[in-house]
Short mmCIF file of C-alpha atoms in Angstrom, two decimals:
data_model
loop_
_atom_site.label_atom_id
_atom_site.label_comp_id
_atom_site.label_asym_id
_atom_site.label_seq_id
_atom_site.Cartn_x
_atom_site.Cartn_y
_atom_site.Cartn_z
CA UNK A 1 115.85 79.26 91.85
CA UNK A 2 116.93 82.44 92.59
CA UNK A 3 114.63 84.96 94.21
CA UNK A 4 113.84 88.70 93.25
CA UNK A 5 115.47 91.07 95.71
CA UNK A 6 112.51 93.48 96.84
CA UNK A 7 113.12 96.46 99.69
CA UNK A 8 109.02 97.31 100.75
CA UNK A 9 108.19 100.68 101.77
CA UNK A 10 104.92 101.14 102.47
CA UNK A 11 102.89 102.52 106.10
CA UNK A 12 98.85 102.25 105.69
CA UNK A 13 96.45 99.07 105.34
CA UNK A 14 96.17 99.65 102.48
CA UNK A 15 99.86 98.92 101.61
CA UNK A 16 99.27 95.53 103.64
CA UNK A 17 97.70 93.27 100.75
CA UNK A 18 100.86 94.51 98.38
CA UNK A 19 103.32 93.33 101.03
CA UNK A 20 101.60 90.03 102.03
CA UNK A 21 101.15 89.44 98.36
CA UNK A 22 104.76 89.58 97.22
CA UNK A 23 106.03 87.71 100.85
CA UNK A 24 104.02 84.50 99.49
CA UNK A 25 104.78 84.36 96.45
CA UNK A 26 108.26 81.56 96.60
CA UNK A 27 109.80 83.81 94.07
CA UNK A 28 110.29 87.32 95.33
CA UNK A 29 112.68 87.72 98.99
CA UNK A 30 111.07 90.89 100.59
CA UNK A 31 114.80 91.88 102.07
CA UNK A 32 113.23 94.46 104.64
CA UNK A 33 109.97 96.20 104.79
CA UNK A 34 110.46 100.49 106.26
CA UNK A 35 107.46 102.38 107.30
CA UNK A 36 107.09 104.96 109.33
CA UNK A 37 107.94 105.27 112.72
CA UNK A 38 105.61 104.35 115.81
CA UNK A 39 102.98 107.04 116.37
CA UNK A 40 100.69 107.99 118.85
CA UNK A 41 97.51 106.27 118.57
CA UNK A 42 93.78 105.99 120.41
CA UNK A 43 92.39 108.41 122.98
CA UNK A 44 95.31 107.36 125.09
CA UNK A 45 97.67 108.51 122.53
CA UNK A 46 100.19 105.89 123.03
CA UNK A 47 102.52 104.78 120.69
CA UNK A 48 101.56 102.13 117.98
CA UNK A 49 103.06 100.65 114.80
CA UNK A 50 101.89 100.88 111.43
CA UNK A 51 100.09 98.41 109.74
CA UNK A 52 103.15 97.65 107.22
CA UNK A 53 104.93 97.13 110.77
CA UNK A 54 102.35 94.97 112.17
CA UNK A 55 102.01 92.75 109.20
CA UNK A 56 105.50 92.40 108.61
CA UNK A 57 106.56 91.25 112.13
CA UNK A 58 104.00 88.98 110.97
CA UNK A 59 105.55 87.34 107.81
CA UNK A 60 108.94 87.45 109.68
CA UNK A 61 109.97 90.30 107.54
CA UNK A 62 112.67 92.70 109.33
CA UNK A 63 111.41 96.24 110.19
CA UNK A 64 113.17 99.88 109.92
CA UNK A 65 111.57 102.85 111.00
CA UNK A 66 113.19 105.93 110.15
CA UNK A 67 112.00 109.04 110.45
CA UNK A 68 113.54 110.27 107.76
CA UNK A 69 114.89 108.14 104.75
CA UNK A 70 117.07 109.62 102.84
CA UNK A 71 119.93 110.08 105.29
CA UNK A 72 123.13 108.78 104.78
CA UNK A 73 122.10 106.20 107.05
CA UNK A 74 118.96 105.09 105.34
CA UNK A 75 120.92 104.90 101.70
CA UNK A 76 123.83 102.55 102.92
CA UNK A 77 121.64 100.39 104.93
CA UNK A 78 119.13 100.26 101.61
CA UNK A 79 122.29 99.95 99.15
CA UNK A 80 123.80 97.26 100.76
CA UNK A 81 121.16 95.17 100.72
CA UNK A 82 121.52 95.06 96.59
CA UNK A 83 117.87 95.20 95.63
CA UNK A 84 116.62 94.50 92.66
CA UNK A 85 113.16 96.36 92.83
CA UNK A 86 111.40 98.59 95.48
CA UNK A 87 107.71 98.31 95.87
CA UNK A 88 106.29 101.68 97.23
CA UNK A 89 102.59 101.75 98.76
CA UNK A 90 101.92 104.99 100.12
CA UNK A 91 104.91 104.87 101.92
CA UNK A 92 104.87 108.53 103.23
CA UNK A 93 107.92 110.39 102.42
CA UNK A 94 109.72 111.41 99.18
CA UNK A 95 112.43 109.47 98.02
CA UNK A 96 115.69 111.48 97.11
CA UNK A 97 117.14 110.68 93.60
CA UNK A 98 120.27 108.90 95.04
CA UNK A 99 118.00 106.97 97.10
CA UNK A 100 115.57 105.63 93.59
CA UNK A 101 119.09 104.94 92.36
CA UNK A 102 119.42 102.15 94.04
CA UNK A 103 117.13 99.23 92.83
CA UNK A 104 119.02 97.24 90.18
CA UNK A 105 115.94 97.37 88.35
CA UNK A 106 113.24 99.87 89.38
CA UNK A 107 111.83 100.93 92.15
CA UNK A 108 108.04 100.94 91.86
CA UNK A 109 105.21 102.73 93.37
CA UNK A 110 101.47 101.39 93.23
CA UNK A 111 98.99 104.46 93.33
CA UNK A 112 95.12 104.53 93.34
CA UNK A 113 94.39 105.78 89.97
CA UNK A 114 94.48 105.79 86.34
CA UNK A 115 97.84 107.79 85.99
CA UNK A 116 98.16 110.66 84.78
CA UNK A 117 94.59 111.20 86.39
CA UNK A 118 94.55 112.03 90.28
CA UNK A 119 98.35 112.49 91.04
CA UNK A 120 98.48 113.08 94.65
CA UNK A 121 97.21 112.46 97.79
CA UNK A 122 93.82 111.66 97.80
CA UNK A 123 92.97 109.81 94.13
CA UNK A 124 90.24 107.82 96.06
CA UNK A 125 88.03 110.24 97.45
CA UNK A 126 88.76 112.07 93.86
CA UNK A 127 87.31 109.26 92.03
CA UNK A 128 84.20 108.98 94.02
CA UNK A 129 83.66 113.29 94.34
CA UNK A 130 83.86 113.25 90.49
CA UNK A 131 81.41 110.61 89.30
CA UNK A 132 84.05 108.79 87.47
CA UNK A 133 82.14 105.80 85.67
CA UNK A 134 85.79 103.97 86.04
CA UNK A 135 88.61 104.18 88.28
CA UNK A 136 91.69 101.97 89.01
CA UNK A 137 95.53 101.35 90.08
CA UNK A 138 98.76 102.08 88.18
CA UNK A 139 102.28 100.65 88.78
CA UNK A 140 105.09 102.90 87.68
CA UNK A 141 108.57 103.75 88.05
CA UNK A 142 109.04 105.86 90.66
CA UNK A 143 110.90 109.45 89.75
CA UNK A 144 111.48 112.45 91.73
CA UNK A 145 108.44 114.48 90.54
CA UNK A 146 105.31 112.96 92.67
CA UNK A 147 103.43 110.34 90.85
CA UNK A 148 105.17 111.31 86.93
CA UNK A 149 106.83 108.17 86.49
CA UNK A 150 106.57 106.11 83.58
CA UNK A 151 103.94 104.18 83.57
CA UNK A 152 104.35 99.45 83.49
CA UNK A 153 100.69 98.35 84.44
CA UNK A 154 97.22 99.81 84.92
CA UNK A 155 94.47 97.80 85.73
CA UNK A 156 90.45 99.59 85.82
CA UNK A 157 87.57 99.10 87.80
CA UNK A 158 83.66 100.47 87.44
CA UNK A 159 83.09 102.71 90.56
CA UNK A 160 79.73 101.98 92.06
CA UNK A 161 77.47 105.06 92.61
CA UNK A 162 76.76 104.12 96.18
CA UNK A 163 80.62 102.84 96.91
CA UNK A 164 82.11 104.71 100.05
CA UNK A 165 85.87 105.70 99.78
CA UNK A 166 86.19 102.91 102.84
CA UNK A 167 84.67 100.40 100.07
CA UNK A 168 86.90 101.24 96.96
CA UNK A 169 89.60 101.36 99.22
CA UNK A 170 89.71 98.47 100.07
CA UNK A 171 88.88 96.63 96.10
CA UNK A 172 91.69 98.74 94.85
CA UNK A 173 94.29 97.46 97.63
CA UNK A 174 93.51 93.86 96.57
CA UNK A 175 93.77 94.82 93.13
CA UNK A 176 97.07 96.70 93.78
CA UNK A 177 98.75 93.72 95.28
CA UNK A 178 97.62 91.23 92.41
CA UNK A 179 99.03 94.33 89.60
CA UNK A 180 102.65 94.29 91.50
CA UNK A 181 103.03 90.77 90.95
CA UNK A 182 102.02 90.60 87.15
CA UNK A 183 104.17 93.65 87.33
CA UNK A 184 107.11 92.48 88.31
CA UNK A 185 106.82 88.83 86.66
CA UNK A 186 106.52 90.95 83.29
CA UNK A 187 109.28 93.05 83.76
CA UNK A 188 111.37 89.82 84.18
CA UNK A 189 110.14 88.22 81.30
CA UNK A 190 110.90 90.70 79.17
CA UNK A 191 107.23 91.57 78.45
CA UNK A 192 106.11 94.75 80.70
CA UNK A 193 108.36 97.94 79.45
CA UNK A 194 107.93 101.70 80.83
CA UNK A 195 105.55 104.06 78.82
CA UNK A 196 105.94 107.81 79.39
CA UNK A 197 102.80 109.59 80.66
CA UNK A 198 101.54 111.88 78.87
CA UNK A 199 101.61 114.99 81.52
CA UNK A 200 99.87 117.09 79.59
CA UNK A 201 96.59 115.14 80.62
CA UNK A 202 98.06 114.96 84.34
CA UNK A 203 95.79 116.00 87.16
CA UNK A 204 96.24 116.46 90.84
CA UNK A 205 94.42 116.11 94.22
CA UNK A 206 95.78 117.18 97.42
CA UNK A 207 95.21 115.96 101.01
CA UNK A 208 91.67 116.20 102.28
CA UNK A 209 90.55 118.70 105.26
CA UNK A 210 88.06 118.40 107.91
CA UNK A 211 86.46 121.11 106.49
CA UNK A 212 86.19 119.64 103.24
CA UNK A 213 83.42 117.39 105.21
CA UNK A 214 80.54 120.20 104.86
CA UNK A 215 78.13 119.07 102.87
CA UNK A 216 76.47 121.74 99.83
CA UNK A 217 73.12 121.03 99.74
CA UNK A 218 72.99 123.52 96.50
CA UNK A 219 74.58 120.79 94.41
CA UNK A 220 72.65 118.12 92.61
CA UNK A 221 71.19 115.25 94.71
CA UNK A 222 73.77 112.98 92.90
CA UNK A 223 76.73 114.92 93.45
CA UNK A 224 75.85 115.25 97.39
CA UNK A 225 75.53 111.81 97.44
CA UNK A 226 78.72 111.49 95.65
CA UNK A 227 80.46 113.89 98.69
CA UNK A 228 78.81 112.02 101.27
CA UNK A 229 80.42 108.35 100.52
CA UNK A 230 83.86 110.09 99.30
CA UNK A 231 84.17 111.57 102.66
CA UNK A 232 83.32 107.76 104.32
CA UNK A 233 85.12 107.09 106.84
CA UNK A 234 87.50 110.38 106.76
CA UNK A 235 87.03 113.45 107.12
CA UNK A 236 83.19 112.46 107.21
CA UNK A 237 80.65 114.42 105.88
CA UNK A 238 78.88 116.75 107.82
CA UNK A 239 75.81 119.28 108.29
CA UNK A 240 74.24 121.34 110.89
CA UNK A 241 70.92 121.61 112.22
CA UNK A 242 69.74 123.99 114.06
CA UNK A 243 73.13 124.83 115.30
CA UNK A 244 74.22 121.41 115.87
CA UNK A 245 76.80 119.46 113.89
CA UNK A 246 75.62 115.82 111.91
CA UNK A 247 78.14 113.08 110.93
CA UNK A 248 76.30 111.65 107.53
CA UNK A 249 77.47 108.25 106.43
CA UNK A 250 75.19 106.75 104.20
CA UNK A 251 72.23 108.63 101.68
CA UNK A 252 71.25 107.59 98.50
CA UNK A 253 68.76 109.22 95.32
CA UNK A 254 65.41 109.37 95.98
CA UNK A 255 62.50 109.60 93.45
CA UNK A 256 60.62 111.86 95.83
CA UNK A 257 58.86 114.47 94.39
CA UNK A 258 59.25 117.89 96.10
CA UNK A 259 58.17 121.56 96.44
CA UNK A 260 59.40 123.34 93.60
CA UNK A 261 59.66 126.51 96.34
CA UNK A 262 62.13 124.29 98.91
CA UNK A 263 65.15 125.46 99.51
CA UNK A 264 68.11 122.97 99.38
CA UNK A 265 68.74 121.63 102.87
CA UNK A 266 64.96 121.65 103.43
CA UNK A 267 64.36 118.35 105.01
CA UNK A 268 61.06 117.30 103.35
CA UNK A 269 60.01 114.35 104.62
CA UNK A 270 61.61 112.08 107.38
CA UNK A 271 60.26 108.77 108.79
CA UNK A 272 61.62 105.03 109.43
CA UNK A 273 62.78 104.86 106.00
CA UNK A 274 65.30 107.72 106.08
CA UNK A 275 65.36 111.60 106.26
CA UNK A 276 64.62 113.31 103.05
CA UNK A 277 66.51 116.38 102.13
CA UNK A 278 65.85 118.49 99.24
CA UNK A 279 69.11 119.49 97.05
CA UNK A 280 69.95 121.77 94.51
CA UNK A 281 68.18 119.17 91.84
CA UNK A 282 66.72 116.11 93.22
CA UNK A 283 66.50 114.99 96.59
CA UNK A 284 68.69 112.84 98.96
CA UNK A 285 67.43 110.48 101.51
CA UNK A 286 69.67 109.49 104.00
CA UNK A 287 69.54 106.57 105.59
CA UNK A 288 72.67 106.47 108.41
CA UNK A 289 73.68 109.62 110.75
CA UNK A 290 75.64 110.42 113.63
CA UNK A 291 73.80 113.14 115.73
CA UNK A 292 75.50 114.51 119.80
CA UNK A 293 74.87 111.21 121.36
CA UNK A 294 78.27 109.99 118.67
CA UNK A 295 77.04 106.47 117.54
CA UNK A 296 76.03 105.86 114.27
CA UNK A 297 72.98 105.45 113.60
CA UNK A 298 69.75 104.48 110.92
CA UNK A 299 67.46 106.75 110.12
CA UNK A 300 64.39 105.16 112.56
CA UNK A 301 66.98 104.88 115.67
CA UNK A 302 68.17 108.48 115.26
CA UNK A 303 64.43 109.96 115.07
CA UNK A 304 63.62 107.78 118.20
CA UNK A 305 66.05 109.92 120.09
CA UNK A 306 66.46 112.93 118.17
CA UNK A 307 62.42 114.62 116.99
CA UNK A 308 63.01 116.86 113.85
CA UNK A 309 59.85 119.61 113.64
CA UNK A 310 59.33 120.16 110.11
CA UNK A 311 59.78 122.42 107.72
CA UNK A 312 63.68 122.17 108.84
CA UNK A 313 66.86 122.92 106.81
CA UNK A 314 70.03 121.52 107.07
CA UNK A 315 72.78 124.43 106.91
#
């Protein structure tokens, strides 16, 4: 039987379910897998691979790492390896037109939305910020303009209201890798064909900040909850009191009924059961914090160590 021809590009874990995917599957050949090149890593900032890297060396999968792919070096090494599809997962650089010229079919990108919805960087955290009842993953072919390509498979997901971007991360990197297979099996069975997007619908989210951590305690209790598990684990969201910063990682709604005369930020109520915050409409009760001491921590453990003299206001 003869195999499909695929050239991975991919750097992140959550490129690594696509890749193992396709390498165990007896009918694709993954002909090389390129990721970015070895960065500095840990508090000792020494060099480490990617995950794509790691998992490849793995499957037995040969590795290049170039810092820049669209040199003449990159496209004759790519071309002469004749493939028939790429399969792109957050790979990390652009791909030039002569080098998406050379797949003898297509070469496909997998991206963490419901195209043309959250093109760009961060369609995750997007999902999670917005309240979006559903989310998903698209394939498409890839074209020069960032995430515009026409569209082969989509498949949606509900988005839990208490789902961290860690969480949904990970559910839509399983469900990428099982869409790039049905992907490619229908393109060679004649039954997946490209759609156009429709970019007049298109949307786009850029990289996330540190900054874009802070929490606004003047928005509804929902929609701070919403902030709080889109910025799990990165940038994490955070809050000062009384001049000193808190990591938040987990709050949920409470039913709590409040002062109509607190201001949001006003912590209300804290005990063994979480600290309760009032917010623009509602009120949030966290339950897991990260305070100066930098572990993470429930609510009982952190009040142990950490007494809060009430009325207090988170700023």
């Amino acid at each position: 039987m003869k195999k499909t021809r695929i050239v991975f590009m991919g750097t992140p874990e959550f490129s690594v379910p696509a890749l193992e995917a396709l390498a165990k599957d007896p009918g694709f050949d993954i002909l090389l897998a390129v990721t970015q090149p070895d960065r500095p890593k840990g508090r000792g900032k020494k060099l480490g691979p990617s995950p794509v890297k790691q998992a490849a060396l793995n499957l037995g999968i040969e590795v290049y790492q170039p810092e820049k792919i669209n040199t003449p070096e990159g496209i004759s090494l790519i071309s002469g390896l004749k493939p028939d599809y790429f399969v792109v997962v957050a790979f990390g650089q652009i791909l030039s037109r002569q080098m998406l010229d050379i797949p003898q079919k297509y070469p496909i990108n997998i991206h963490a939305s419901l195209l043309p919805k959250y093109r760009g960087a961060s369609p995750i955290q997007a999902a999670i910020l917005n309240m979006d009842e559903h989310t998903g993953v698209t394939t498409m072919v890839m074209a020069e303009k960032m995430d515009a390509g026409d569209i082969l498979l989509m498949d949606r997901t509900p988005v839990d209201p208490e789902e961290t971007a860690s969480m949904l991360h990970d559910r839509l990197s399983l469900m990428g890798a099982d869409l790039i297979i049905k992907t490619i099996r229908g393109i060679e069975h004649n039954q997946v064909t490209p759609v156009p997007q429709d970019h007049s619908n298109a949307t786009y989210v850029t990289m996330l900040k540190k900054s874009d951590g802070r929490i606004n305690w003047n928005g509804s209790a929902r929609s701070v909850c919403a902030h709080i598990n889109a910025m799990t684990p990165w940038p994490g969201a955070f809050t000062e009191l009384c001049g000193k910063r808190l990591k938040i990682f987990k709050a949920v709604l409470s039913s709590l009924s409040i002062p109509s005369s607190a201001l949001p930020g006003t912590i209300v109520c804290c005990n063994d059961k979480g600290l309760f915050v009032a917010a623009g409409n509602g009120v949030v009760q966290v339950l897991e914090l990260m305070g100066s001491s930098g572990k993470r921590l429930d609510a009982a453990a952190f009040l142990c160590g950490n007494k809060i003299d009430l009325p207090a206001c988170f700023k």
